[in-house]
Tab-separated table of C-alpha atoms and ligand atoms in Angstrom:
chain	number	residue	atom	x	y	z
D	125	MET	CA	0.176	0.219	-0.011
D	126	ASN	CA	1.304	3.417	-0.768
D	127	GLN	CA	-1.523	5.443	-0.447
D	128	ALA	CA	-0.896	8.419	1.919
D	129	PRO	CA	-3.188	9.172	4.719
D	130	CYS	CA	-6.036	11.965	4.705
D	131	PRO	CA	-4.284	15.030	5.287
D	132	ARG	CA	-7.239	16.024	7.326
D	133	CYS	CA	-7.543	13.603	9.728
D	134	ALA	CA	-4.630	10.989	9.004
D	135	LEU	CA	-6.787	8.109	8.140
D	136	PRO	CA	-4.525	5.638	6.533
D	137	PHE	CA	-4.892	4.753	2.748
D	138	GLN	CA	-6.504	7.712	1.331
D	139	GLU	CA	-5.977	9.060	-2.226
D	140	ASP	CA	-6.852	12.302	-1.123
D	141	LEU	CA	-9.442	13.608	1.733
D	142	CYS	CA	-11.184	10.789	3.278
D	143	PRO	CA	-15.016	10.367	2.552
D	144	ALA	CA	-15.718	11.763	6.211
D	145	CYS	CA	-13.718	14.693	5.896
D	146	ARG	CA	-14.894	15.331	2.422
D	147	LEU	CA	-18.536	15.002	3.813
D	148	ASP	CA	-17.955	17.088	6.783
D	149	PRO	CA	-14.767	18.966	6.936
D	150	PRO	CA	-13.357	18.880	10.467
D	151	PRO	CA	-12.281	22.164	12.131
D	152	PHE	CA	-8.645	21.455	12.047
D	153	VAL	CA	-6.717	21.770	8.853
D	154	GLU	CA	-4.186	18.783	9.319
D	155	THR	CA	-3.360	15.944	11.579
D	156	LEU	CA	-0.031	14.730	12.106
D	157	ALA	CA	-0.097	11.211	12.958
D	158	PRO	CA	3.034	9.108	12.460
D	159	PHE	CA	1.734	5.824	14.111
D	160	ILE	CA	-1.148	3.557	13.612
D	161	TYR	CA	-2.707	2.701	17.011
D	162	SER	CA	-1.663	-1.125	16.618
D	163	PRO	CA	1.094	-3.213	18.944
D	164	PRO	CA	3.318	-2.567	20.361
D	165	LEU	CA	2.428	1.124	20.377
D	166	ASN	CA	-1.038	0.598	21.607
D	167	LYS	CA	0.320	-1.347	24.713
D	168	ALA	CA	2.483	1.249	25.397
D	169	LEU	CA	0.147	3.889	25.474
D	170	GLN	CA	-2.104	1.928	27.596
D	171	ASP	CA	0.498	1.014	30.133
D	172	LEU	CA	1.449	4.500	30.451
D	173	LYS	CA	-1.966	5.782	31.161
D	174	TYR	CA	-3.612	2.824	32.877
D	175	ARG	CA	-0.514	0.981	34.732
D	176	ASN	CA	1.305	4.423	35.549
D	177	LYS	CA	4.430	3.762	33.598
D	178	ILE	CA	5.463	7.240	33.124
D	179	HIS	CA	8.733	6.516	31.992
D	180	LEU	CA	7.316	5.480	28.677
D	181	VAL	CA	6.655	9.323	28.198
D	182	ARG	CA	10.388	9.877	27.079
D	183	GLU	CA	10.427	6.304	24.753
D	184	ILE	CA	7.092	7.060	23.032
D	185	SER	CA	8.316	10.864	22.297
D	186	LYS	CA	11.723	10.032	21.010
D	187	LEU	CA	10.010	7.490	18.266
D	188	TRP	CA	7.358	10.425	17.581
D	189	LYS	CA	10.259	12.607	16.879
D	190	ARG	CA	12.058	10.295	14.848
D	191	ALA	CA	9.535	9.131	13.137
D	192	LEU	CA	8.366	12.771	12.112
D	193	PRO	CA	10.994	15.234	11.598
D	194	PHE	CA	8.589	18.275	12.448
D	195	GLN	CA	10.011	21.485	13.324
D	196	LEU	CA	7.206	23.782	15.306
D	197	SER	CA	7.208	27.028	13.542
D	198	PRO	CA	7.882	29.990	15.918
D	199	ASP	CA	4.158	31.171	15.786
D	200	LEU	CA	2.943	27.542	16.368
D	201	TRP	CA	1.663	26.883	20.225
D	202	VAL	CA	0.799	23.535	21.385
D	203	CYS	CA	-2.239	22.963	23.445
D	204	PRO	CA	-2.771	19.252	25.095
D	205	VAL	CA	-6.357	17.995	25.267
D	206	PRO	CA	-6.980	18.490	28.767
D	207	LEU	CA	-8.629	15.835	31.311
D	208	HIS	CA	-11.153	16.620	33.689
D	209	ARG	CA	-9.936	17.317	37.206
D	210	ARG	CA	-11.740	14.299	38.450
D	211	ARG	CA	-9.557	12.054	36.077
D	212	LEU	CA	-6.564	14.092	36.474
D	213	LEU	CA	-6.912	13.481	40.578
D	214	LYS	CA	-7.344	9.810	39.834
D	215	ARG	CA	-4.384	9.057	37.502
D	216	GLY	CA	-2.272	12.110	38.950
D	217	PHE	CA	-1.026	12.886	35.396
D	218	ASN	CA	-2.274	13.829	31.875
D	219	GLN	CA	-0.445	11.743	29.340
D	220	SER	CA	-1.067	14.292	26.316
D	221	GLN	CA	0.364	17.133	28.491
D	222	LEU	CA	3.454	15.091	29.794
D	223	LEU	CA	3.991	13.789	25.642
D	224	ALA	CA	3.528	17.267	24.485
D	225	THR	CA	6.077	18.855	26.674
D	226	GLN	CA	8.568	16.093	26.187
D	227	ILE	CA	8.355	16.503	22.559
D	228	PHE	CA	8.082	20.045	21.993
D	229	GLY	CA	9.574	21.381	25.055
D	230	ALA	CA	7.355	23.217	27.960
D	231	GLN	CA	7.765	26.637	26.630
D	232	LYS	CA	5.987	25.789	23.546
D	233	VAL	CA	3.087	24.058	25.762
D	234	LYS	CA	-0.004	26.102	26.566
D	235	GLU	CA	-2.831	24.916	28.471
D	236	LEU	CA	-5.410	26.654	26.757
D	237	LEU	CA	-8.796	24.439	27.300
D	238	ILE	CA	-10.609	23.214	30.568
D	239	ARG	CA	-12.531	20.193	30.286
D	240	GLU	CA	-15.787	21.356	32.496
D	241	ARG	CA	-17.656	18.374	32.083
D	242	HIS	CA	-16.944	14.972	33.272
D	243	THR	CA	-17.878	13.139	30.168
D	244	LYS	CA	-18.543	9.244	30.027
D	245	PRO	CA	-15.545	6.903	28.473
D	246	GLN	CA	-15.986	7.366	24.556
D	247	VAL	CA	-15.057	3.368	24.098
D	248	THR	CA	-18.847	2.060	24.032
D	249	LEU	CA	-20.232	5.234	22.111
D	250	THR	CA	-20.804	5.377	18.301
D	251	TYR	CA	-19.371	8.291	16.567
D	252	ARG	CA	-22.862	10.422	16.699
D	253	GLU	CA	-22.788	9.434	20.336
D	254	ARG	CA	-19.224	10.859	20.880
D	255	LEU	CA	-19.740	13.958	19.158
D	256	LYS	CA	-23.041	14.444	21.797
D	257	ASN	CA	-20.950	13.440	24.856
D	258	VAL	CA	-18.231	15.903	24.039
D	259	ARG	CA	-20.336	18.752	23.219
D	260	GLY	CA	-19.944	21.762	25.281
D	261	ALA	CA	-17.585	19.755	27.671
D	262	PHE	CA	-14.580	22.257	27.050
D	263	ARG	CA	-14.024	25.954	27.818
D	264	ALA	CA	-11.146	27.992	26.421
D	265	GLN	CA	-9.063	29.678	29.078
D	266	ASN	CA	-6.530	32.434	28.365
D	267	ALA	CA	-8.630	33.916	25.366
D	268	SER	CA	-6.321	36.904	25.180
D	269	PHE	CA	-3.605	34.451	24.435
D	270	ILE	CA	-5.597	32.434	21.999
D	271	ARG	CA	-6.937	35.251	19.735
D	272	GLY	CA	-5.007	35.535	16.505
D	273	LYS	CA	-2.756	32.373	17.526
D	274	LYS	CA	-2.016	29.060	15.316
D	275	ILE	CA	-2.401	26.219	17.546
D	276	LEU	CA	-1.259	22.690	17.522
D	277	LEU	CA	-3.732	20.523	19.355
D	278	PHE	CA	-1.809	17.527	21.001
D	279	ASP	CA	-3.488	14.211	22.091
D	280	ASP	CA	-2.327	10.677	22.662
D	281	ILE	CA	-4.695	9.035	20.212
D	282	PHE	CA	-6.866	10.096	17.477
D	283	THR	CA	-10.070	7.556	17.067
D	284	THR	CA	-13.133	9.301	15.589
D	285	GLY	CA	-12.037	12.604	16.176
D	286	ALA	CA	-14.898	13.652	18.118
D	287	THR	CA	-12.854	15.306	21.178
D	288	LEU	CA	-10.492	16.945	18.865
D	289	LYS	CA	-13.045	18.396	16.704
D	290	GLU	CA	-14.888	19.753	20.014
D	291	CYS	CA	-11.715	21.252	21.180
D	292	ALA	CA	-10.640	22.778	17.952
D	293	ARG	CA	-14.048	24.506	17.520
D	294	VAL	CA	-14.011	25.863	21.264
D	295	LEU	CA	-10.197	27.382	19.985
D	296	LEU	CA	-11.545	28.839	16.917
D	297	LYS	CA	-14.979	30.206	18.574
D	298	ALA	CA	-12.096	31.802	21.263
D	299	GLY	CA	-10.324	33.513	18.179
D	300	ALA	CA	-7.565	31.203	17.295
D	301	GLU	CA	-6.439	31.920	13.799
D	302	GLU	CA	-6.051	28.191	12.957
D	303	VAL	CA	-5.805	24.931	14.499
D	304	ARG	CA	-3.732	21.656	13.295
D	305	VAL	CA	-3.709	18.517	15.476
D	306	ALA	CA	-0.958	16.219	16.347
D	307	VAL	CA	-1.292	12.858	17.928
D	308	ILE	CA	0.862	9.707	18.796
D	309	ALA	CA	-1.066	7.289	17.031
D	310	ARG	CA	-4.055	7.131	14.771
D	311	ALA	CA	-6.878	4.342	15.412
D	312	GLU	CA	-8.104	2.952	12.071
E	1331	LIG	ZN1	-10.038	12.425	6.815
């Protein structure tokens, strides 16, 4: 297979825009996803998240940087997808924030979103239900910083994109000029 991923959502093996992006273009202009969510990386991401293996942040970040020689332009700021504070308390860390900081450096990472609503786990939900589940779950903070900025929204996994679309929508509504997405892995 030599077909490239969809430039908007990184769905693998597309000729150009995938059918979903053609039908309903996401609010972000592109998705950087150097890996497919499959073994052994999916195991590493689960170990990091659910088994507290924080040392994997360094390993996974190294893989990301090696796979994707990507230079952050000086006018691009990185915003990790936030956890709700209840989940943050339970887990003790936000894996997306740790990974973004390791990859891009703390000075480029800005926490511009707050997760206000504790949402149900998305795993068992359909795409439509996921969209509904996250609708209104995020709020922009530091709006004066966001205005006119280019933002790279960062998460560990891109599954259906429902969360990333909602976050991008909120950032654009708060005045961001443009939103891109970067993740470690894209689920097929
Ligand atoms: Zn797409």
